[in-house]
Amino acid sequence: MRPLLRFLAIAAVVVYSLLPFLWFVLASWKSPAQLTAIPPEIVPAFHWGFYRSAVTTYGLLAYIRNSAIVAGATTAVSIAIGALAAYALTRFRSTWLRFYLVVLLCVSMFPQIAVAGPVWRILDALGWLNSYPGIVIAYISFSLPLAIWILATFFKELPYEIEEAALIDGCTRPQALKRIVLPLAAPGIFTAAILVFIYAWNEFFFALIILTSPALQTLPVGIALFPGEYTMPWGELAAASTIATLPLIALTLFFQRRIVRGLSAGAVKG
Amino acid sequence: MASLAVTNLSKKFGAAKIIDDLSFDVRDGEFCVLLGPSGCGKTTLLRIIAGLEDSSGGSIAIGDRRVDRLAPRERDVAFVFQTYALYPHLNVAENLAFSLELRGAPREEIRRRVDETAKILGLDGLLSRKPRELSGGQRQRVAVGRAIIRQPKVFLFDEPLSNLDAALRAEMRLELARLHRRLGATILYVTHDQAEAMTLADKIIVLDQGRIQQIGAPAEIYHAPANVFVAGFVGSPRMNFIDGRIDQRGIFTAEGCRFDVGGLTDVQAGESVTLGVRPEDLELAGEREAAIEGKVDIIEDLGSDKFVHLKSAGREWVARVVPETRVNPGDFIRLTASRGRIHLFSGGRRATNPSA
Amino acid sequence: MKRSERAALWFVLPSVFLVGLFSIYPILESARLSFYRMILMLPWLGDKYVGLENYRDLATDPVALDSLAVTLVFVGASAALEVLVGLGMALLLNESFRCRGLARAAVLVPWAIPTVVSSQMWRYIFNDRYGLFNFLLFGRATERYLAPLADARLAPAAIIFADVWKTSSFAALIILAGLQTIPDELYEAADVDGATAWQKFRRVTLPLVKPALLLALLFRTIDSFKVFDLVFVMTQGGPADATNVLQFYGYKKIFAEGMIGYGSAIAVGVFCFSLVLSFLYIRLIGASVLEKGAAR
């Protein structure tokens, strides 16, 4: 493709991808008048008022704290359980294990509504509605298929002979796992952790039905339910959205190669 | 170092018998080679001895200890993998030191043994490199070093040279032979390369389809193969085979050839017999009576050797001739072999009398 | 390896338990609940077994049938567009140029944004008085401004556009992976044979990227069935149920109205759709793996 044409095409794609969100982020620093101005003013006034009122009036900090706790806990436990399962699935040969992988794949495609009602009832029976344990355990269960598939892809690339060498050299199985498998699987585990974190941070449907009090709600719920019937508090909304998205953008920019690998491996893997 | 004894070992995979009731032993300090084509079960056998796989029956003893129920780490064996299986995240020194660290050896001793081993194998300058920064030959030596440093009772090698190019393979073969002499180690070595087996082994066990075909010193395997399989597998180019019959006078005849084999065998006259003769044992007949006559098809001139492929009555023969021999494709030549070099097989098994 | 197979069970048990409890059991339970009439948050009202009545109601409920239509249109249009746009992006990203990493990161940004944030963002942009969308279309002529989210004909298009914007990069990644498996030598051979750029695309690229395209299409189709966040934030199913996708309708029935019996019937319906699609997906991976194996 001719360089000029290609440059224009790439520029178009980059603008198309970034402009809408950039526009929204800029809104968070505009003055109230700038928000609704026609023609729209591009350069914001660097007005921090919206961030302040997002925190004080709309409880942004609580949402951030909740999202951090929920996403963090989900990631830690999901990766731990998933790594064990993925290790077993790739090391031990048996047909029912392969069947389990297929089942996991199917499960990951279930629409949320198919399980929503009963999940709600289960958590209600456990007394875990509107609580951290409730949402975290639900998230762990839903992210496990993704975690296991990605981890299994990475584990498959570790030749089993290296573990056998460790066993012959004198390792017990747990020692071999700790000293050989874990260090070598670390990049894959890290990638899976990033993807699970992003999932848990962005999840909305179950957060909506499980978390009902603002003290516990996560960022997506807070942002979706931002009060405003006739005039929306766009400034605060933009500020909250920017803060909600910033960690993810940072993760994506720093680890985009890993993320791409994890996603395409997880999706294209056969 | 210790001896290794395998008794009635078998391995089934579903209904298939991968290893069928094998028994053999390796003496203390002996270099024993398991030789056979791919799929004959030799690698499986080695892995069972190491404890990486379970057997379906039989026992294994190292020294005077039965080990077949023990985990790999309790058997005190070292295993050199075909793919080397070096720890990618550790450098050479750490790879070598790994087993010693597990045992809690003092740091001084570890450093001493690592340096010693590195010197023996010529790895001195490479101790801080990671496996991915090493060449194939260097990696192979680290794999061997990892085994040596443990001073195990038995060394198990799984085709360690097959991933190297030809020149390196020849060089490493010599190094392994020297290493064996130096350490006096008990070695069980698996390969499909008969040249490796011939040069390295004190004793060769030829395996095919999970069964032992012959056990013996290299010379014995080469000069007195127990059956057609062994005769054809060892020796390159392959032994010439032809089926025929021996008449009352002790003359073997088959399509396009005639050998005098009187007294060589106890097989009855008229029975079907397979005759085998190696290319290097076929000579130009000259004045003598010819056993084979035919037209030269192809000549392979390797410089140090010359192989003549000829066709006689539709059958192909290969003969090795002295490089200076003047012969061209299309020439008509006459070959013969001395009686001491002829092998006879009945029902696939060796039928040549020992005195021959 | 039989002893260790038992160890494998322990490794896998926690995940089996959780997945069983929160995914497998609920599906079966949803099916069971669909045969009852009950209110979710008022358990003391009891439950009444009604057999297939919920399904009969569902089959004749005009809102449900409209919802199905809306969903199918959404799924078909967005999946197709996402694969098309994804293909374009993938073709671009497959070329080597400086800052390719940055371009790829830029393309990933929409994917990383939480869907609710993206939804609010599009609400702002589609605003009928000061939205960027209207300004780019009509400039200062504010009297001509549209209200896409309040217009029954435009709202579905707006939702589709928002979904395509957010998820084409995912399709692009899958297609890019497929493009990268095409060896350069094939293009070189085509060059030597005298092919133009378009011919190379049609005869080398397209046939060999077809498995990846199908994969991306299937993946996006399965995912599009799950659309909820966009509808909840941008239109709440309106205007006049124009964007009342099945998952949102089910949510309203179960959690806003508490009709868990009827809602479960909807849930079962949606589940069956996605099950068929996921079987297709599994057969497809099997097929594409075979293809990859053959190419080697």
Short mmCIF file of N, CA and C in Angstrom, two decimals, chain A residues 160-162 164-172 175 179-180 183-184, chain B residues 47 52 73 77 79 81 83 86-89 98-99 101-102 146 150:
data_model
loop_
_atom_site.label_atom_id
_atom_site.label_comp_id
_atom_site.label_asym_id
_atom_site.label_seq_id
_atom_site.Cartn_x
_atom_site.Cartn_y
_atom_site.Cartn_z
N TYR A 160 6.74 -30.47 29.07
CA TYR A 160 6.63 -31.24 30.29
C TYR A 160 7.98 -31.82 30.70
N GLU A 161 8.87 -32.01 29.71
CA GLU A 161 10.16 -32.63 30.02
C GLU A 161 10.95 -31.81 31.03
N ILE A 162 10.73 -30.50 31.05
CA ILE A 162 11.48 -29.69 31.99
C ILE A 162 11.05 -30.02 33.42
N GLU A 164 9.87 -32.95 34.24
CA GLU A 164 10.40 -34.30 34.49
C GLU A 164 11.85 -34.21 34.91
N ALA A 165 12.60 -33.32 34.26
CA ALA A 165 14.00 -33.16 34.64
C ALA A 165 14.09 -32.73 36.10
N ALA A 166 13.20 -31.85 36.51
CA ALA A 166 13.21 -31.40 37.90
C ALA A 166 12.88 -32.54 38.85
N LEU A 167 11.93 -33.40 38.46
CA LEU A 167 11.57 -34.54 39.31
C LEU A 167 12.75 -35.48 39.46
N ILE A 168 13.50 -35.66 38.36
CA ILE A 168 14.65 -36.55 38.43
C ILE A 168 15.76 -35.92 39.25
N ASP A 169 15.90 -34.61 39.13
CA ASP A 169 16.94 -33.92 39.88
C ASP A 169 16.67 -33.93 41.37
N GLY A 170 15.48 -34.33 41.77
CA GLY A 170 15.21 -34.44 43.19
C GLY A 170 14.04 -33.63 43.71
N CYS A 171 13.27 -32.99 42.82
CA CYS A 171 12.13 -32.20 43.31
C CYS A 171 10.94 -33.10 43.63
N THR A 172 10.20 -32.74 44.68
CA THR A 172 8.86 -33.30 44.82
C THR A 172 7.97 -32.50 43.89
N GLN A 175 7.57 -28.90 44.86
CA GLN A 175 8.80 -28.16 44.63
C GLN A 175 8.97 -27.83 43.15
N ARG A 179 9.45 -24.07 41.87
CA ARG A 179 10.74 -23.58 41.41
C ARG A 179 10.86 -23.53 39.89
N ILE A 180 10.08 -24.38 39.20
CA ILE A 180 10.25 -24.45 37.76
C ILE A 180 9.02 -23.93 37.02
N PRO A 183 7.87 -19.87 37.83
CA PRO A 183 8.65 -18.81 37.18
C PRO A 183 8.46 -18.79 35.68
N LEU A 184 8.34 -19.99 35.08
CA LEU A 184 8.20 -20.02 33.63
C LEU A 184 6.81 -19.63 33.18
N ARG B 47 12.32 -44.45 30.11
CA ARG B 47 11.52 -43.61 30.99
C ARG B 47 10.95 -44.41 32.14
N LEU B 52 9.65 -42.11 35.19
CA LEU B 52 8.78 -41.10 34.60
C LEU B 52 7.49 -41.72 34.09
N ARG B 73 12.82 -39.22 42.06
CA ARG B 73 13.85 -38.59 42.86
C ARG B 73 14.47 -39.55 43.84
N VAL B 77 18.97 -41.82 39.83
CA VAL B 77 19.42 -41.93 38.44
C VAL B 77 19.47 -40.53 37.85
N PHE B 79 19.04 -38.42 34.08
CA PHE B 79 18.41 -38.62 32.78
C PHE B 79 18.80 -37.47 31.88
N PHE B 81 17.79 -35.79 28.49
CA PHE B 81 16.67 -35.81 27.55
C PHE B 81 17.14 -35.51 26.13
N THR B 83 15.69 -33.55 24.15
CA THR B 83 15.56 -32.12 23.93
C THR B 83 16.29 -31.32 25.01
N LEU B 86 16.65 -28.19 29.55
CA LEU B 86 17.32 -27.29 30.49
C LEU B 86 16.30 -26.32 31.06
N TYR B 87 16.55 -25.83 32.28
CA TYR B 87 15.64 -24.87 32.89
C TYR B 87 15.89 -23.50 32.24
N PRO B 88 14.92 -23.00 31.47
CA PRO B 88 15.17 -21.80 30.67
C PRO B 88 15.43 -20.54 31.49
N HIS B 89 14.88 -20.52 32.69
CA HIS B 89 14.99 -19.28 33.46
C HIS B 89 16.25 -19.26 34.34
N PHE B 98 21.33 -27.10 40.37
CA PHE B 98 19.95 -27.27 40.83
C PHE B 98 19.76 -28.47 41.75
N SER B 99 20.24 -29.63 41.31
CA SER B 99 19.98 -30.83 42.12
C SER B 99 20.73 -30.76 43.44
N GLU B 101 21.44 -28.02 45.12
CA GLU B 101 20.74 -27.09 46.00
C GLU B 101 19.55 -27.74 46.67
N LEU B 102 18.86 -28.59 45.89
CA LEU B 102 17.69 -29.27 46.44
C LEU B 102 18.09 -30.12 47.64
N ARG B 146 24.59 -31.60 33.94
CA ARG B 146 23.57 -31.66 34.98
C ARG B 146 23.46 -33.08 35.52
N ARG B 150 25.58 -34.89 39.68
CA ARG B 150 24.86 -35.55 40.75
C ARG B 150 25.51 -36.84 41.20
#
